[in-house]
GROMACS .gro file of C-alpha atoms in nm:
model
  275
    1MET     CA    1   0.000   0.000   0.000
    2GLN     CA    2   0.142   0.336  -0.103
    3LEU     CA    3   0.061   0.521   0.220
    4THR     CA    4   0.256   0.273   0.431
    5LYS     CA    5   0.573   0.430   0.294
    6ASN     CA    6   0.459   0.769   0.422
    7ILE     CA    7   0.411   0.665   0.785
    8GLN     CA    8   0.750   0.782   0.906
    9GLY     CA    9   0.885   0.978   1.200
   10VAL     CA   10   0.653   1.112   1.471
   11GLY     CA   11   0.279   1.162   1.413
   12LEU     CA   12  -0.010   1.285   1.625
   13GLY     CA   13  -0.331   1.134   1.748
   14LEU     CA   14  -0.616   1.297   1.556
   15ARG     CA   15  -0.866   1.448   1.799
   16PHE     CA   16  -1.200   1.581   1.679
   17GLN     CA   17  -1.149   1.915   1.858
   18HIS     CA   18  -0.859   1.991   1.622
   19VAL     CA   19  -1.000   1.868   1.291
   20ASP     CA   20  -1.136   2.205   1.168
   21GLN     CA   21  -0.801   2.372   1.238
   22ILE     CA   22  -0.609   2.090   1.070
   23LEU     CA   23  -0.822   2.108   0.757
   24ALA     CA   24  -0.800   2.488   0.744
   25GLU     CA   25  -0.428   2.525   0.816
   26ARG     CA   26  -0.289   2.185   0.709
   27PRO     CA   27   0.001   2.196   0.958
   28ALA     CA   28   0.323   2.010   0.885
   29ILE     CA   29   0.242   1.686   1.067
   30PRO     CA   30   0.369   1.375   0.885
   31TRP     CA   31   0.076   1.145   0.970
   32PHE     CA   32  -0.220   1.096   1.203
   33GLU     CA   33  -0.363   0.808   1.402
   34ALA     CA   34  -0.745   0.819   1.415
   35LEU     CA   35  -0.946   0.650   1.691
   36THR     CA   36  -1.139   0.394   1.487
   37ASP     CA   37  -1.442   0.373   1.713
   38ASN     CA   38  -1.519   0.745   1.674
   39TYR     CA   39  -1.566   0.716   1.297
   40LEU     CA   40  -1.763   0.396   1.239
   41LYS     CA   41  -2.111   0.538   1.182
   42GLN     CA   42  -2.180   0.548   0.811
   43GLY     CA   43  -2.268   0.897   0.685
   44SER     CA   44  -2.179   1.069   1.013
   45VAL     CA   45  -2.018   1.411   1.024
   46GLN     CA   46  -1.720   1.254   1.202
   47GLN     CA   47  -1.668   1.003   0.921
   48GLU     CA   48  -1.697   1.272   0.655
   49TYR     CA   49  -1.431   1.475   0.838
   50LEU     CA   50  -1.197   1.174   0.853
   51VAL     CA   51  -1.237   1.106   0.482
   52GLU     CA   52  -1.140   1.468   0.418
   53VAL     CA   53  -0.836   1.446   0.647
   54ALA     CA   54  -0.732   1.131   0.457
   55ASP     CA   55  -0.718   1.339   0.139
   56TYR     CA   56  -0.425   1.535   0.285
   57TYR     CA   57  -0.251   1.312   0.541
   58PRO     CA   58  -0.145   0.947   0.573
   59LEU     CA   59  -0.353   0.771   0.838
   60VAL     CA   60  -0.352   0.467   1.060
   61LEU     CA   61  -0.659   0.343   1.249
   62HIS     CA   62  -0.639   0.260   1.621
   63GLY     CA   63  -0.934   0.092   1.793
   64VAL     CA   64  -1.052  -0.034   2.130
   65GLY     CA   65  -1.352  -0.241   2.025
   66MET     CA   66  -1.225  -0.575   1.894
   67SER     CA   67  -1.199  -0.718   2.248
   68LEU     CA   68  -0.958  -0.980   2.118
   69GLY     CA   69  -0.916  -1.141   2.460
   70SER     CA   70  -1.286  -1.180   2.538
   71THR     CA   71  -1.462  -1.516   2.552
   72ASP     CA   72  -1.758  -1.363   2.364
   73PRO     CA   73  -1.774  -1.441   1.991
   74LEU     CA   74  -1.598  -1.185   1.776
   75ASN     CA   75  -1.831  -0.898   1.693
   76ILE     CA   76  -1.867  -0.938   1.317
   77GLU     CA   77  -2.086  -0.629   1.287
   78TYR     CA   78  -1.809  -0.423   1.449
   79LEU     CA   79  -1.541  -0.580   1.227
   80GLN     CA   80  -1.751  -0.508   0.919
   81ALA     CA   81  -1.778  -0.143   1.021
   82VAL     CA   82  -1.400  -0.126   1.068
   83LYS     CA   83  -1.348  -0.290   0.729
   84SER     CA   84  -1.585  -0.045   0.560
   85LEU     CA   85  -1.411   0.253   0.721
   86ALA     CA   86  -1.073   0.118   0.609
   87GLU     CA   87  -1.198   0.091   0.252
   88GLN     CA   88  -1.289   0.461   0.265
   89VAL     CA   89  -0.977   0.610   0.425
   90GLN     CA   90  -0.716   0.348   0.323
   91PRO     CA   91  -0.514   0.343   0.649
   92ALA     CA   92  -0.158   0.215   0.633
   93TRP     CA   93  -0.253  -0.029   0.909
   94ILE     CA   94  -0.516  -0.105   1.174
   95SER     CA   95  -0.430  -0.157   1.540
   96ASP     CA   96  -0.616  -0.269   1.852
   97HIS     CA   97  -0.522  -0.387   2.201
   98LEU     CA   98  -0.407  -0.708   2.368
   99CYS     CA   99  -0.690  -0.712   2.619
  100TRP     CA  100  -1.061  -0.766   2.660
  101THR     CA  101  -1.321  -0.491   2.683
  102GLY     CA  102  -1.642  -0.681   2.748
  103ALA     CA  103  -1.811  -1.010   2.830
  104GLN     CA  104  -2.158  -1.157   2.782
  105GLY     CA  105  -2.247  -0.865   2.557
  106LEU     CA  106  -2.162  -0.597   2.814
  107LEU     CA  107  -1.886  -0.341   2.758
  108THR     CA  108  -1.644  -0.241   3.034
  109HIS     CA  109  -1.521   0.078   2.862
  110ASP     CA  110  -1.180  -0.018   3.003
  111LEU     CA  111  -0.891  -0.214   2.857
  112ILE     CA  112  -0.871  -0.517   3.089
  113PRO     CA  113  -0.544  -0.714   3.081
  114LEU     CA  114  -0.530  -1.090   3.029
  115PRO     CA  115  -0.387  -1.375   3.234
  116TYR     CA  116  -0.060  -1.466   3.067
  117ASN     CA  117  -0.076  -1.843   3.023
  118LEU     CA  118  -0.085  -2.099   2.741
  119GLU     CA  119  -0.463  -2.134   2.743
  120THR     CA  120  -0.510  -1.758   2.694
  121LEU     CA  121  -0.233  -1.751   2.435
  122LYS     CA  122  -0.408  -2.011   2.221
  123HIS     CA  123  -0.741  -1.830   2.257
  124VAL     CA  124  -0.606  -1.487   2.161
  125VAL     CA  125  -0.394  -1.617   1.873
  126THR     CA  126  -0.701  -1.786   1.725
  127ARG     CA  127  -0.912  -1.470   1.753
  128ILE     CA  128  -0.645  -1.242   1.607
  129GLY     CA  129  -0.617  -1.486   1.317
  130GLN     CA  130  -0.994  -1.475   1.265
  131ALA     CA  131  -0.998  -1.094   1.275
  132GLN     CA  132  -0.706  -1.071   1.033
  133GLU     CA  133  -0.877  -1.311   0.791
  134PHE     CA  134  -1.202  -1.112   0.806
  135LEU     CA  135  -1.030  -0.777   0.753
  136GLY     CA  136  -0.795  -0.915   0.490
  137ARG     CA  137  -0.491  -0.757   0.650
  138GLN     CA  138  -0.232  -0.806   0.921
  139LEU     CA  139  -0.323  -0.641   1.253
  140VAL     CA  140  -0.101  -0.440   1.486
  141ILE     CA  141  -0.155  -0.527   1.855
  142GLU     CA  142  -0.078  -0.291   2.146
  143ASN     CA  143   0.038  -0.376   2.498
  144VAL     CA  144  -0.191  -0.222   2.761
  145SER     CA  145  -0.127  -0.054   3.095
  146SER     CA  146  -0.240  -0.255   3.398
  147TYR     CA  147  -0.304  -0.227   3.770
  148LEU     CA  148  -0.361  -0.593   3.855
  149GLN     CA  149  -0.204  -0.931   3.790
  150TYR     CA  150  -0.364  -1.275   3.771
  151GLN     CA  151  -0.271  -1.574   3.983
  152HIS     CA  152  -0.329  -1.782   3.667
  153SER     CA  153  -0.040  -1.615   3.478
  154GLU     CA  154   0.241  -1.854   3.389
  155MET     CA  155   0.472  -1.616   3.206
  156THR     CA  156   0.566  -1.248   3.195
  157GLU     CA  157   0.372  -0.991   2.996
  158TRP     CA  158   0.661  -0.947   2.750
  159GLU     CA  159   0.694  -1.322   2.695
  160PHE     CA  160   0.320  -1.340   2.626
  161LEU     CA  161   0.324  -1.042   2.386
  162ALA     CA  162   0.616  -1.186   2.188
  163LEU     CA  163   0.448  -1.527   2.160
  164VAL     CA  164   0.118  -1.372   2.048
  165ALA     CA  165   0.290  -1.174   1.773
  166GLN     CA  166   0.485  -1.473   1.648
  167GLN     CA  167   0.204  -1.729   1.662
  168ALA     CA  168  -0.068  -1.498   1.524
  169ASP     CA  169   0.173  -1.349   1.268
  170CYS     CA  170   0.069  -0.998   1.366
  171LYS     CA  171   0.267  -0.683   1.433
  172ILE     CA  172   0.317  -0.498   1.763
  173LEU     CA  173   0.226  -0.143   1.862
  174LEU     CA  174   0.469  -0.094   2.147
  175ASP     CA  175   0.338   0.162   2.395
  176VAL     CA  176   0.650   0.285   2.573
  177ASN     CA  177   0.450   0.472   2.837
  178ASN     CA  178   0.251   0.158   2.918
  179ILE     CA  179   0.572  -0.041   2.965
  180TYR     CA  180   0.703   0.221   3.209
  181VAL     CA  181   0.370   0.241   3.396
  182ASN     CA  182   0.354  -0.137   3.431
  183SER     CA  183   0.719  -0.164   3.534
  184PHE     CA  184   0.645   0.075   3.822
  185ASN     CA  185   0.312  -0.082   3.917
  186HIS     CA  186   0.437  -0.442   3.902
  187GLN     CA  187   0.804  -0.383   3.986
  188PHE     CA  188   0.990  -0.525   3.687
  189ASP     CA  189   1.278  -0.401   3.473
  190ALA     CA  190   1.143  -0.211   3.170
  191LEU     CA  191   1.464  -0.279   2.977
  192GLU     CA  192   1.413  -0.654   3.021
  193TYR     CA  193   1.071  -0.602   2.857
  194LEU     CA  194   1.217  -0.412   2.561
  195ASN     CA  195   1.493  -0.665   2.508
  196ALA     CA  196   1.245  -0.956   2.490
  197ILE     CA  197   1.033  -0.808   2.209
  198PRO     CA  198   1.124  -0.933   1.858
  199VAL     CA  199   1.255  -0.635   1.661
  200GLU     CA  200   1.097  -0.739   1.332
  201ARG     CA  201   0.747  -0.739   1.485
  202VAL     CA  202   0.738  -0.376   1.606
  203GLN     CA  203   0.540  -0.163   1.360
  204GLN     CA  204   0.465   0.148   1.569
  205MET     CA  205   0.530   0.303   1.909
  206HIS     CA  206   0.316   0.521   2.137
  207LEU     CA  207   0.421   0.795   2.377
  208ALA     CA  208   0.188   0.951   2.636
  209GLY     CA  209   0.173   1.100   2.983
  210PHE     CA  210   0.074   0.922   3.304
  211GLU     CA  211  -0.051   1.052   3.639
  212ASP     CA  212   0.141   0.970   3.956
  213LYS     CA  213  -0.118   0.855   4.214
  214GLY     CA  214   0.140   0.791   4.485
  215THR     CA  215   0.082   0.418   4.521
  216HIS     CA  216   0.074   0.358   4.145
  217LEU     CA  217   0.101   0.525   3.805
  218LEU     CA  218  -0.222   0.580   3.610
  219ASP     CA  219  -0.215   0.586   3.230
  220THR     CA  220  -0.432   0.893   3.171
  221HIS     CA  221  -0.296   1.045   2.847
  222GLY     CA  222  -0.362   1.374   3.022
  223GLU     CA  223  -0.014   1.513   3.095
  224ALA     CA  224   0.311   1.580   2.915
  225ILE     CA  225   0.538   1.282   2.864
  226HIS     CA  226   0.747   1.222   3.177
  227ALA     CA  227   1.126   1.211   3.185
  228PRO     CA  228   1.161   0.834   3.253
  229VAL     CA  229   0.939   0.761   2.950
  230TRP     CA  230   1.159   0.981   2.730
  231GLN     CA  231   1.461   0.787   2.855
  232LEU     CA  232   1.293   0.455   2.784
  233TYR     CA  233   1.192   0.581   2.439
  234GLU     CA  234   1.559   0.643   2.358
  235LYS     CA  235   1.636   0.283   2.457
  236ALA     CA  236   1.349   0.161   2.240
  237LEU     CA  237   1.474   0.353   1.938
  238GLN     CA  238   1.821   0.210   1.991
  239ARG     CA  239   1.677  -0.142   1.986
  240PHE     CA  240   1.398  -0.117   1.727
  241GLY     CA  241   1.529   0.154   1.494
  242ALA     CA  242   1.322   0.411   1.304
  243VAL     CA  243   0.981   0.284   1.412
  244PRO     CA  244   0.700   0.538   1.347
  245THR     CA  245   0.599   0.695   1.678
  246LEU     CA  246   0.279   0.863   1.787
  247ILE     CA  247   0.200   1.121   2.057
  248GLU     CA  248  -0.124   1.029   2.239
  249TRP     CA  249  -0.311   1.291   2.440
  250ASP     CA  250  -0.678   1.243   2.535
  251ASN     CA  251  -0.760   1.402   2.872
  252ASN     CA  252  -0.690   1.769   2.949
  253LEU     CA  253  -0.652   1.802   2.573
  254PRO     CA  254  -0.434   2.107   2.494
  255ALA     CA  255  -0.431   2.326   2.185
  256LEU     CA  256  -0.297   2.173   1.866
  257GLU     CA  257   0.010   2.397   1.891
  258ARG     CA  258   0.103   2.239   2.228
  259LEU     CA  259   0.069   1.890   2.080
  260MET     CA  260   0.288   1.994   1.789
  261GLN     CA  261   0.555   2.110   2.035
  262GLU     CA  262   0.561   1.768   2.200
  263ARG     CA  263   0.563   1.601   1.859
  264GLU     CA  264   0.866   1.812   1.763
  265GLN     CA  265   1.039   1.714   2.090
  266ALA     CA  266   0.985   1.347   2.008
  267GLN     CA  267   1.106   1.400   1.652
  268GLN     CA  268   1.426   1.556   1.788
  269VAL     CA  269   1.484   1.253   2.012
  270PHE     CA  270   1.407   1.027   1.714
  271ASN     CA  271   1.660   1.210   1.494
  272HIS     CA  272   1.925   1.231   1.767
  273VAL     CA  273   1.920   0.859   1.843
  274LEU     CA  274   1.902   0.740   1.483
  275ASN     CA  275   2.142   0.982   1.311
   0.00000   0.00000   0.00000
């Protein structure tokens, strides 16, 4: 796909509050990541805006609704809506999360982590394969932040993520902030995590800000990126190379100009490490 070649350097998460300004001013941002679930309604104003943005910028789609770890059947209606949207805006790739977001038809509205064991591995690998076959493309799967661990886990999160990617033949969206948050919350070495991820599987990286709650770190996407995450990002670039990176900011959403400043900061780190 032609646009895949244009997803390079550091992009921004497309937020609806900024769309009018982006279309009017067309700022120098190399690519955007759109939140899939906000644009699925056929004929909606939101979808029309996204189609227009796609006329000027390369896009990737990033969703929360596949619930790949759930024991519910895959939601074919949802997948069909994602497929239809992709046909309209031609994203370079589609990503979702290594988690579950609902059970028995009820949505949690949260990204719930999985127990890391062989039974779950087999289940998730099968479902990612089914989703990939339906969509007719390879998926990119993101590691999630977490605040609990399961007694049923038999391996580390990074061992599980690497096995999922290899056995499902999917790519990885490596969220550097989530790795740091989890390393603090669950007391592991974030560098051990990075070093266990197969380089050839990493398609994209995320950067975001967390909130320090004293007893734990909360992945809020509502603050500037913290210093330890910048440091871990440098280590990730050293290991994985020039992987396209995205700035995520959802809560306390600042003006587009502030997001562009953080994007430029990330681009400078990207250039410094790789040149």
